[in-house]
Short mmCIF file of C-alpha atoms and ligand atoms in Angstrom, two decimals:
data_model
loop_
_atom_site.label_atom_id
_atom_site.label_comp_id
_atom_site.label_asym_id
_atom_site.label_seq_id
_atom_site.Cartn_x
_atom_site.Cartn_y
_atom_site.Cartn_z
CA UNK A 23 20.70 15.14 53.46
CA UNK A 24 17.79 14.35 55.77
CA UNK A 25 14.67 16.07 54.43
CA UNK A 26 14.07 18.22 57.49
CA UNK A 27 17.48 19.87 57.10
CA UNK A 28 16.94 20.81 53.44
CA UNK A 29 17.47 24.54 53.02
CA UNK A 30 19.69 24.30 56.14
CA UNK A 31 16.48 24.60 58.18
CA UNK A 32 17.17 24.24 61.91
CA UNK A 33 20.93 24.19 61.45
CA UNK A 34 22.94 26.72 63.44
CA UNK A 35 25.37 28.28 60.98
CA UNK A 36 27.21 30.70 63.25
CA UNK A 37 26.87 33.14 66.14
CA UNK A 38 25.33 36.60 66.22
CA UNK A 39 24.73 39.25 68.86
CA UNK A 40 22.41 41.17 66.55
CA UNK A 41 19.04 39.55 66.54
CA UNK A 42 16.75 36.78 67.77
CA UNK A 43 13.89 35.38 65.71
CA UNK A 44 11.10 33.45 67.42
CA UNK A 45 12.95 33.25 70.74
CA UNK A 46 12.40 36.26 72.99
CA UNK A 47 9.91 39.06 73.66
CA UNK A 48 7.15 39.25 71.07
CA UNK A 49 9.26 37.19 68.65
CA UNK A 50 11.86 39.53 67.18
CA UNK A 51 14.61 41.43 68.98
CA UNK A 52 17.45 43.66 67.76
CA UNK A 53 20.38 43.63 70.18
CA UNK A 54 17.98 42.77 73.00
CA UNK A 55 15.26 45.32 72.22
CA UNK A 56 11.80 44.05 71.31
CA UNK A 57 10.59 44.95 67.81
CA UNK A 58 7.32 46.35 69.19
CA UNK A 59 9.21 48.85 71.37
CA UNK A 60 11.51 49.83 68.52
CA UNK A 61 8.75 50.22 65.92
CA UNK A 62 6.67 52.32 68.31
CA UNK A 63 9.34 54.44 69.98
CA UNK A 64 12.51 54.58 67.89
CA UNK A 65 13.46 56.28 64.65
CA UNK A 66 14.99 54.21 61.86
CA UNK A 67 18.34 55.95 62.29
CA UNK A 68 18.40 55.08 66.01
CA UNK A 69 17.84 51.46 65.03
CA UNK A 70 20.52 51.65 62.31
CA UNK A 71 22.96 53.05 64.88
CA UNK A 72 21.99 50.34 67.38
CA UNK A 73 22.60 47.58 64.84
CA UNK A 74 25.82 49.01 63.46
CA UNK A 75 27.46 50.29 66.64
CA UNK A 76 25.97 48.06 69.35
CA UNK A 77 24.04 50.56 71.50
CA UNK A 78 21.27 53.11 71.04
CA UNK A 79 22.78 56.54 70.32
CA UNK A 80 22.78 59.36 72.85
CA UNK A 81 21.07 62.56 71.69
CA UNK A 82 24.35 64.19 70.51
CA UNK A 83 25.42 60.96 68.79
CA UNK A 84 22.10 60.75 66.96
CA UNK A 85 22.26 64.37 65.90
CA UNK A 86 25.79 63.91 64.54
CA UNK A 87 24.76 60.68 62.77
CA UNK A 88 21.78 62.35 61.06
CA UNK A 89 23.95 65.27 59.97
CA UNK A 90 26.61 62.91 58.63
CA UNK A 91 24.06 60.96 56.59
CA UNK A 92 22.47 64.17 55.28
CA UNK A 93 25.86 65.35 54.03
CA UNK A 94 26.43 62.17 52.01
CA UNK A 95 23.31 62.13 49.80
CA UNK A 96 24.76 63.49 46.57
CA UNK A 97 25.38 60.81 43.89
CA UNK A 98 28.69 60.84 41.98
CA UNK A 99 28.29 61.99 38.37
CA UNK A 100 29.53 58.66 36.99
CA UNK A 101 26.89 56.82 39.02
CA UNK A 102 24.13 59.07 37.65
CA UNK A 103 25.39 58.39 34.14
CA UNK A 104 25.25 54.65 34.73
CA UNK A 105 21.73 54.92 36.17
CA UNK A 106 20.61 56.86 33.09
CA UNK A 107 21.86 54.04 30.86
CA UNK A 108 19.77 51.37 32.62
CA UNK A 109 16.62 50.61 30.56
CA UNK A 110 13.34 52.11 31.77
CA UNK A 111 11.81 48.63 31.92
CA UNK A 112 14.60 47.17 34.08
CA UNK A 113 13.63 45.68 37.43
CA UNK A 114 14.34 48.23 40.18
CA UNK A 115 16.18 45.55 42.17
CA UNK A 116 18.60 45.23 39.27
CA UNK A 117 19.05 48.99 39.46
CA UNK A 118 19.87 48.72 43.18
CA UNK A 119 22.32 45.91 42.50
CA UNK A 120 24.07 47.90 39.76
CA UNK A 121 23.98 51.09 41.84
CA UNK A 122 25.65 49.42 44.84
CA UNK A 123 28.23 47.79 42.60
CA UNK A 124 29.03 51.01 40.70
CA UNK A 125 29.44 52.88 43.97
CA UNK A 126 31.96 50.20 44.91
CA UNK A 127 33.89 50.94 41.71
CA UNK A 128 33.94 54.65 42.35
CA UNK A 129 34.53 54.56 46.10
CA UNK A 130 36.24 51.23 46.68
CA UNK A 131 36.76 50.02 50.24
CA UNK A 132 40.55 49.91 50.33
CA UNK A 133 40.80 48.78 53.94
CA UNK A 134 38.32 47.42 56.51
CA UNK A 135 39.10 50.37 58.78
CA UNK A 136 37.00 52.42 56.32
CA UNK A 137 33.94 50.16 56.60
CA UNK A 138 31.75 52.55 58.60
CA UNK A 139 32.21 55.43 56.19
CA UNK A 140 31.20 53.20 53.25
CA UNK A 141 28.15 51.93 55.15
CA UNK A 142 27.09 55.52 55.93
CA UNK A 143 27.56 56.44 52.29
CA UNK A 144 25.36 53.57 51.10
CA UNK A 145 22.68 54.41 53.69
CA UNK A 146 22.68 58.00 52.48
CA UNK A 147 22.72 57.26 48.74
CA UNK A 148 20.46 54.22 48.29
CA UNK A 149 17.20 56.28 48.35
CA UNK A 150 18.76 58.57 45.74
CA UNK A 151 19.95 55.69 43.55
CA UNK A 152 16.52 54.17 43.13
CA UNK A 153 14.55 57.42 42.86
CA UNK A 154 17.06 59.06 40.48
CA UNK A 155 16.72 56.11 38.10
CA UNK A 156 12.95 55.88 38.57
CA UNK A 157 12.27 59.55 37.84
CA UNK A 158 14.70 59.62 34.92
CA UNK A 159 13.24 56.42 33.44
CA UNK A 160 9.65 57.64 33.88
CA UNK A 161 9.85 61.12 32.44
CA UNK A 162 13.48 62.08 31.84
CA UNK A 163 13.69 64.24 35.00
CA UNK A 164 17.18 64.47 36.49
CA UNK A 165 16.38 64.96 40.17
CA UNK A 166 18.61 66.49 42.80
CA UNK A 167 19.35 63.70 45.30
CA UNK A 168 20.18 66.08 48.14
CA UNK A 169 17.32 67.06 50.42
CA UNK A 170 16.88 68.72 53.78
CA UNK A 171 14.59 65.97 55.03
CA UNK A 172 15.86 64.90 58.44
CA UNK A 173 15.45 61.13 58.02
CA UNK A 174 15.78 58.34 55.46
CA UNK A 175 12.05 57.64 55.05
CA UNK A 176 11.12 61.29 54.48
CA UNK A 177 14.10 61.72 52.15
CA UNK A 178 12.98 58.75 50.03
CA UNK A 179 9.39 60.02 49.79
CA UNK A 180 10.48 63.54 48.88
CA UNK A 181 12.75 62.32 46.08
CA UNK A 182 10.07 59.97 44.79
CA UNK A 183 7.20 62.44 44.74
CA UNK A 184 9.09 65.72 44.46
CA UNK A 185 7.25 67.30 47.39
CA UNK A 186 7.24 67.47 51.15
CA UNK A 187 5.95 64.16 52.51
CA UNK A 188 2.78 63.73 54.57
CA UNK A 189 3.69 63.37 58.30
CA UNK A 190 1.66 60.15 58.58
CA UNK A 191 3.60 58.70 55.64
CA UNK A 192 6.87 59.62 57.30
CA UNK A 193 5.78 57.77 60.46
CA UNK A 194 4.82 54.69 58.46
CA UNK A 195 8.14 54.75 56.61
CA UNK A 196 10.00 54.93 59.93
CA UNK A 197 8.12 51.90 61.23
CA UNK A 198 8.48 50.00 57.97
CA UNK A 199 12.24 50.61 57.74
CA UNK A 200 12.60 49.46 61.37
CA UNK A 201 10.58 46.27 60.75
CA UNK A 202 12.68 45.34 57.73
CA UNK A 203 16.09 46.29 59.17
CA UNK A 204 17.31 42.96 60.50
CA UNK A 205 16.31 39.30 60.63
CA UNK A 206 19.16 37.03 61.75
CA UNK A 207 20.50 34.47 59.24
CA UNK A 208 17.93 34.96 56.46
CA UNK A 209 19.03 34.16 52.90
CA UNK A 210 20.33 37.60 51.89
CA UNK A 211 22.14 38.16 55.19
CA UNK A 212 23.75 34.75 54.92
CA UNK A 213 24.89 35.72 51.42
CA UNK A 214 26.44 38.90 52.80
CA UNK A 215 28.19 36.98 55.59
CA UNK A 216 29.49 34.31 53.23
CA UNK A 217 30.92 37.00 50.97
CA UNK A 218 32.42 38.80 53.97
CA UNK A 219 33.99 35.57 55.17
CA UNK A 220 36.24 35.53 52.08
CA UNK A 221 37.52 38.97 53.20
CA UNK A 222 35.85 40.60 50.21
CA UNK A 223 34.92 44.29 50.17
CA UNK A 224 31.71 45.73 51.67
CA UNK A 225 30.16 46.65 48.30
CA UNK A 226 30.50 43.06 47.07
CA UNK A 227 28.82 41.79 50.25
CA UNK A 228 25.90 44.20 49.82
CA UNK A 229 25.58 43.67 46.06
CA UNK A 230 25.34 39.90 46.56
CA UNK A 231 22.75 40.37 49.29
CA UNK A 232 20.62 42.58 47.03
CA UNK A 233 20.61 39.85 44.37
CA UNK A 234 19.46 37.34 46.97
CA UNK A 235 16.73 39.59 48.36
CA UNK A 236 15.32 40.06 44.84
CA UNK A 237 13.61 36.65 44.71
CA UNK A 238 9.86 36.33 45.37
CA UNK A 239 10.43 33.82 48.17
CA UNK A 240 12.36 36.51 50.04
CA UNK A 241 12.07 40.29 49.61
CA UNK A 242 10.10 40.19 46.38
CA UNK A 243 7.05 38.82 48.23
CA UNK A 244 5.56 42.26 48.97
CA UNK A 245 5.45 43.08 45.25
CA UNK A 246 3.97 39.70 44.43
CA UNK A 247 1.33 40.14 47.17
CA UNK A 248 0.37 43.51 45.67
CA UNK A 249 0.06 42.04 42.19
CA UNK A 250 -2.32 39.45 43.62
CA UNK A 251 -4.61 41.66 45.74
CA UNK A 252 -4.93 44.55 43.29
CA UNK A 253 -6.81 42.31 40.88
CA UNK A 254 -9.61 41.69 43.36
CA UNK A 255 -12.50 44.14 43.64
CA UNK A 256 -14.32 42.73 46.69
CA UNK A 257 -13.56 40.46 49.65
CA UNK A 258 -15.92 37.82 48.20
CA UNK A 259 -14.12 37.82 44.86
CA UNK A 260 -10.81 37.60 46.75
CA UNK A 261 -12.03 34.58 48.71
CA UNK A 262 -13.26 32.80 45.56
CA UNK A 263 -10.04 33.38 43.65
CA UNK A 264 -7.87 32.53 46.62
CA UNK A 265 -9.64 29.22 47.18
CA UNK A 266 -8.96 28.41 43.52
CA UNK A 267 -5.28 29.23 43.94
CA UNK A 268 -5.05 27.02 47.01
CA UNK A 269 -6.76 24.18 45.18
CA UNK A 270 -4.21 24.51 42.38
CA UNK A 271 -1.54 24.36 45.13
CA UNK A 272 -0.18 27.80 44.27
CA UNK A 273 2.05 29.63 46.76
CA UNK A 274 0.36 32.66 48.26
CA UNK A 275 2.91 35.43 48.56
CA UNK A 276 3.13 37.24 51.88
CA UNK A 277 2.17 34.15 53.89
CA UNK A 278 4.16 31.64 55.90
CA UNK A 279 7.65 31.82 57.25
CA UNK A 280 10.73 29.63 57.50
CA UNK A 281 11.19 30.26 61.26
CA UNK A 282 7.98 31.69 62.77
CA UNK A 283 5.38 28.99 63.33
CA UNK A 284 2.27 30.82 64.61
CA UNK A 285 2.62 34.46 63.60
CA UNK A 286 5.10 37.03 62.36
CA UNK A 287 5.45 39.72 65.06
CA UNK A 288 5.98 42.37 62.37
CA UNK A 289 2.57 41.78 60.82
CA UNK A 290 0.38 43.35 63.53
CA UNK A 291 2.46 46.52 63.41
CA UNK A 292 2.38 47.10 59.67
CA UNK A 293 -1.24 45.94 59.49
CA UNK A 294 -2.27 48.69 61.91
CA UNK A 295 -0.41 51.30 59.83
CA UNK A 296 -2.06 49.98 56.70
CA UNK A 297 -5.48 50.35 58.40
CA UNK A 298 -4.74 53.96 59.32
CA UNK A 299 -3.58 54.74 55.79
CA UNK A 300 -6.69 53.05 54.35
CA UNK A 301 -8.85 55.31 56.57
CA UNK A 302 -6.95 58.35 55.45
CA UNK A 303 -7.28 57.66 51.71
CA UNK A 304 -10.88 56.43 52.10
CA UNK A 305 -10.06 52.95 50.83
CA UNK A 306 -12.97 50.53 50.78
CA UNK A 307 -11.37 47.81 48.66
CA UNK A 308 -7.72 46.94 49.20
CA UNK A 309 -7.70 46.78 53.00
CA UNK A 310 -10.95 44.74 53.29
CA UNK A 311 -9.64 42.42 50.53
CA UNK A 312 -6.36 42.01 52.45
CA UNK A 313 -8.18 41.23 55.69
CA UNK A 314 -10.30 38.59 53.96
CA UNK A 315 -7.22 36.99 52.40
CA UNK A 316 -5.65 36.87 55.86
CA UNK A 317 -8.76 35.21 57.36
CA UNK A 318 -9.11 32.65 54.55
CA UNK A 319 -5.43 31.67 54.72
CA UNK A 320 -5.70 31.15 58.46
CA UNK A 321 -8.94 29.14 58.14
CA UNK A 322 -7.89 26.99 55.16
CA UNK A 323 -4.17 26.47 55.71
CA UNK A 324 -3.39 27.69 59.23
CA UNK A 325 -0.96 30.11 57.55
CA UNK A 326 -0.38 33.65 58.82
CA UNK A 327 0.67 36.91 57.16
CA UNK A 328 4.38 37.59 57.23
CA UNK A 329 5.83 41.13 57.26
CA UNK A 330 5.34 41.48 53.53
CA UNK A 331 1.59 41.08 53.16
CA UNK A 332 0.24 44.30 54.71
CA UNK A 333 3.31 46.18 53.53
CA UNK A 334 1.84 45.83 50.04
CA UNK A 335 -1.32 47.85 50.80
CA UNK A 336 0.53 50.26 53.13
CA UNK A 337 3.07 51.20 50.45
CA UNK A 338 0.32 51.41 47.84
CA UNK A 339 -1.70 53.85 49.98
CA UNK A 340 1.38 56.09 50.19
CA UNK A 341 1.55 56.29 46.40
CA UNK A 342 4.66 54.13 46.07
CA UNK A 343 4.77 52.24 42.74
CA UNK A 344 4.77 48.46 43.27
CA UNK A 345 8.17 47.78 41.61
CA UNK A 346 9.81 50.07 44.20
CA UNK A 347 8.60 48.01 47.18
CA UNK A 348 11.61 45.68 47.35
CA UNK A 349 14.17 48.50 46.91
CA UNK A 350 12.73 50.07 50.11
CA UNK A 351 13.47 46.74 51.81
CA UNK A 352 17.07 47.14 50.55
CA UNK A 353 17.35 50.68 51.95
CA UNK A 354 16.37 49.26 55.34
CA UNK A 355 18.04 45.82 55.38
CA UNK A 356 21.34 47.38 54.34
CA UNK A 357 21.74 48.16 58.05
CA UNK A 358 21.31 44.53 59.08
CA UNK A 359 23.53 43.23 56.27
CA UNK A 360 26.28 45.71 57.09
CA UNK A 361 26.09 44.96 60.82
CA UNK A 362 26.46 41.24 60.01
CA UNK A 363 29.44 41.95 57.74
CA UNK A 364 31.10 43.84 60.59
CA UNK A 365 30.32 40.99 62.98
CA UNK A 366 31.64 38.37 60.56
CA UNK A 367 34.84 40.36 60.03
CA UNK A 368 35.23 40.62 63.80
CA UNK A 369 35.42 36.81 64.28
CA UNK A 370 36.08 35.53 60.83
CA UNK A 371 36.52 32.05 59.52
CA UNK A 372 35.74 31.39 55.86
CA UNK A 373 32.25 29.88 55.48
CA UNK A 374 32.69 26.62 53.68
CA UNK A 375 30.13 23.92 54.51
CA UNK A 376 30.17 20.35 53.17
CA UNK A 377 27.66 18.53 50.96
CA UNK A 378 26.24 15.00 50.91
CA UNK A 379 27.35 13.64 47.52
CA UNK A 380 24.58 12.09 45.39
CA UNK A 381 26.46 11.62 42.07
CA UNK A 382 27.94 8.49 40.42
CA UNK A 383 30.57 6.24 42.03
CA UNK A 384 34.20 6.66 40.94
CA UNK A 385 34.38 5.93 37.17
CA UNK A 386 37.03 5.07 34.60
CA UNK A 387 37.96 7.80 32.10
CA UNK A 388 36.58 7.11 28.59
CA UNK A 389 38.50 8.60 25.61
CA UNK A 390 36.23 10.74 23.35
CA UNK A 391 36.37 8.36 20.37
CA UNK A 392 35.04 5.48 22.54
CA UNK A 393 32.03 7.40 23.94
CA UNK A 394 28.62 6.25 22.68
N1 COA B 27 1.22 29.57 50.35
C1 COA B 27 0.81 28.28 50.24
N2 COA B 27 1.37 27.27 50.89
C2 COA B 27 2.42 27.55 51.70
C3 COA B 27 2.89 28.85 51.86
C4 COA B 27 2.25 29.86 51.15
N3 COA B 27 2.68 31.15 51.24
N4 COA B 27 3.93 28.86 52.72
C5 COA B 27 4.11 27.58 53.11
N5 COA B 27 3.19 26.81 52.47
C6 COA B 27 3.09 25.37 52.59
C7 COA B 27 4.34 24.74 52.02
O1 COA B 27 4.20 24.52 50.62
C8 COA B 27 4.44 23.47 52.80
O2 COA B 27 3.49 22.55 52.27
P1 COA B 27 3.96 21.05 51.95
O3 COA B 27 4.43 20.51 53.28
O4 COA B 27 2.72 20.44 51.41
O5 COA B 27 5.06 21.20 50.94
C9 COA B 27 3.92 23.87 54.16
O6 COA B 27 3.13 25.04 53.96
C10 COA B 27 5.00 24.18 55.16
O7 COA B 27 5.92 25.10 54.64
P2 COA B 27 7.12 25.63 55.54
O8 COA B 27 8.08 24.51 55.79
O9 COA B 27 6.56 26.34 56.71
O10 COA B 27 7.77 26.73 54.61
P3 COA B 27 9.30 26.88 54.12
O11 COA B 27 10.15 27.08 55.31
O12 COA B 27 9.66 25.82 53.16
O13 COA B 27 9.21 28.24 53.30
C11 COA B 27 8.60 30.46 52.87
C12 COA B 27 9.04 29.48 53.93
C13 COA B 27 8.57 31.85 53.48
C14 COA B 27 9.61 30.47 51.70
C15 COA B 27 7.21 30.05 52.37
O14 COA B 27 6.28 30.16 53.41
C16 COA B 27 6.76 30.87 51.18
O15 COA B 27 7.11 30.55 50.04
N6 COA B 27 5.95 31.95 51.40
C17 COA B 27 5.55 32.80 50.33
C18 COA B 27 6.68 33.79 49.98
C19 COA B 27 6.85 34.85 51.02
O16 COA B 27 5.89 35.44 51.50
N7 COA B 27 8.13 35.11 51.37
C20 COA B 27 8.48 36.13 52.33
C21 COA B 27 9.03 35.51 53.57
S1 COA B 27 9.25 36.73 54.85
#
């Protein structure tokens, strides 16, 4: 394979009506709407509806959608029991993977005509799956996963902290969930589509995608970015340490992108929310450190922050534990994955690419007693 096509870079692997990356507007569009408009004006559920059903909802449609999701938040008893058996030191992404898979055992998609109801159920239960396990693993509390919170972000924060969320935090969660919702043929979405192309069930598609998102080169980058910046007390220390990492040719998590070349359009949006949260909590360390890291990476390597970098500080300022960062990405990207599964099912052909063979020429069979 020619080097510039390694990782399938630049190769068109199918069609989608869901999203453009680096082509139109400010660089990211969902079904024709610019990400800046959506992050500023829409709610996450409007965006979920847009991705899953093709158009923005009318007011009655949105109201019905929110009510439907609210009514589906209770976890089945058998799923709670499974979550309680997962070790307290497990990785939360493994919890999400098991949670999605167990739900598929309990509420199996028998026919594709049921796909929307299973997608709604996952959207409604994923915040409960991760927070139920987290709270139980931390202090043995068995939380109620129902809440009256009107939207997914507020619901997640309430279950996590056990109290009514701060309105600014709810706004940031809305924006964050919108930014993470969809991104064309990224690795986890491609996993979901490949699984869908075999006519597998929706829970298998989503479970496979969660496993793919787990890696630090994909969704795990926000956690890795947090682990890096929280060690640094001042911008000067950050610069010194960062220069050392670059000299040792280490990858800096939260920087660079496979498609964007000059900037990630999601960064400016989450960076501004991170700044507002830093002001609110009176931070004088993490945000200035993050800004210095951004400046040094631009100066030294011409590399820009991707969506993950300022998500790290933003989530931290909202009191979200670092290991839960990537599960929030799952709660959001579920919408994009599921929309792609529906699209794949709509015009399906099994995904089965070819490979350039690099092994030995045809050889003669050697009986075991004659092998050296
Ligand atoms: N830190 C240091 N160097 C980086 C880098 C980073 N975050 N991202 C890219 N580079 C370097 C690459 O090593 C490569 O150098 P080389 O030519 O000497 O090997 C060069 O920049 C060009 O890389 P590019 O082709 O643009 O990246 P890619 O398409 O292979 O990989 C990522 C894209 C996202 C996987 C990569 O940028 C990365 O690993 N980033 C960190 C993880 C991350 O934040 N992931 C979340 C993505 S939204």
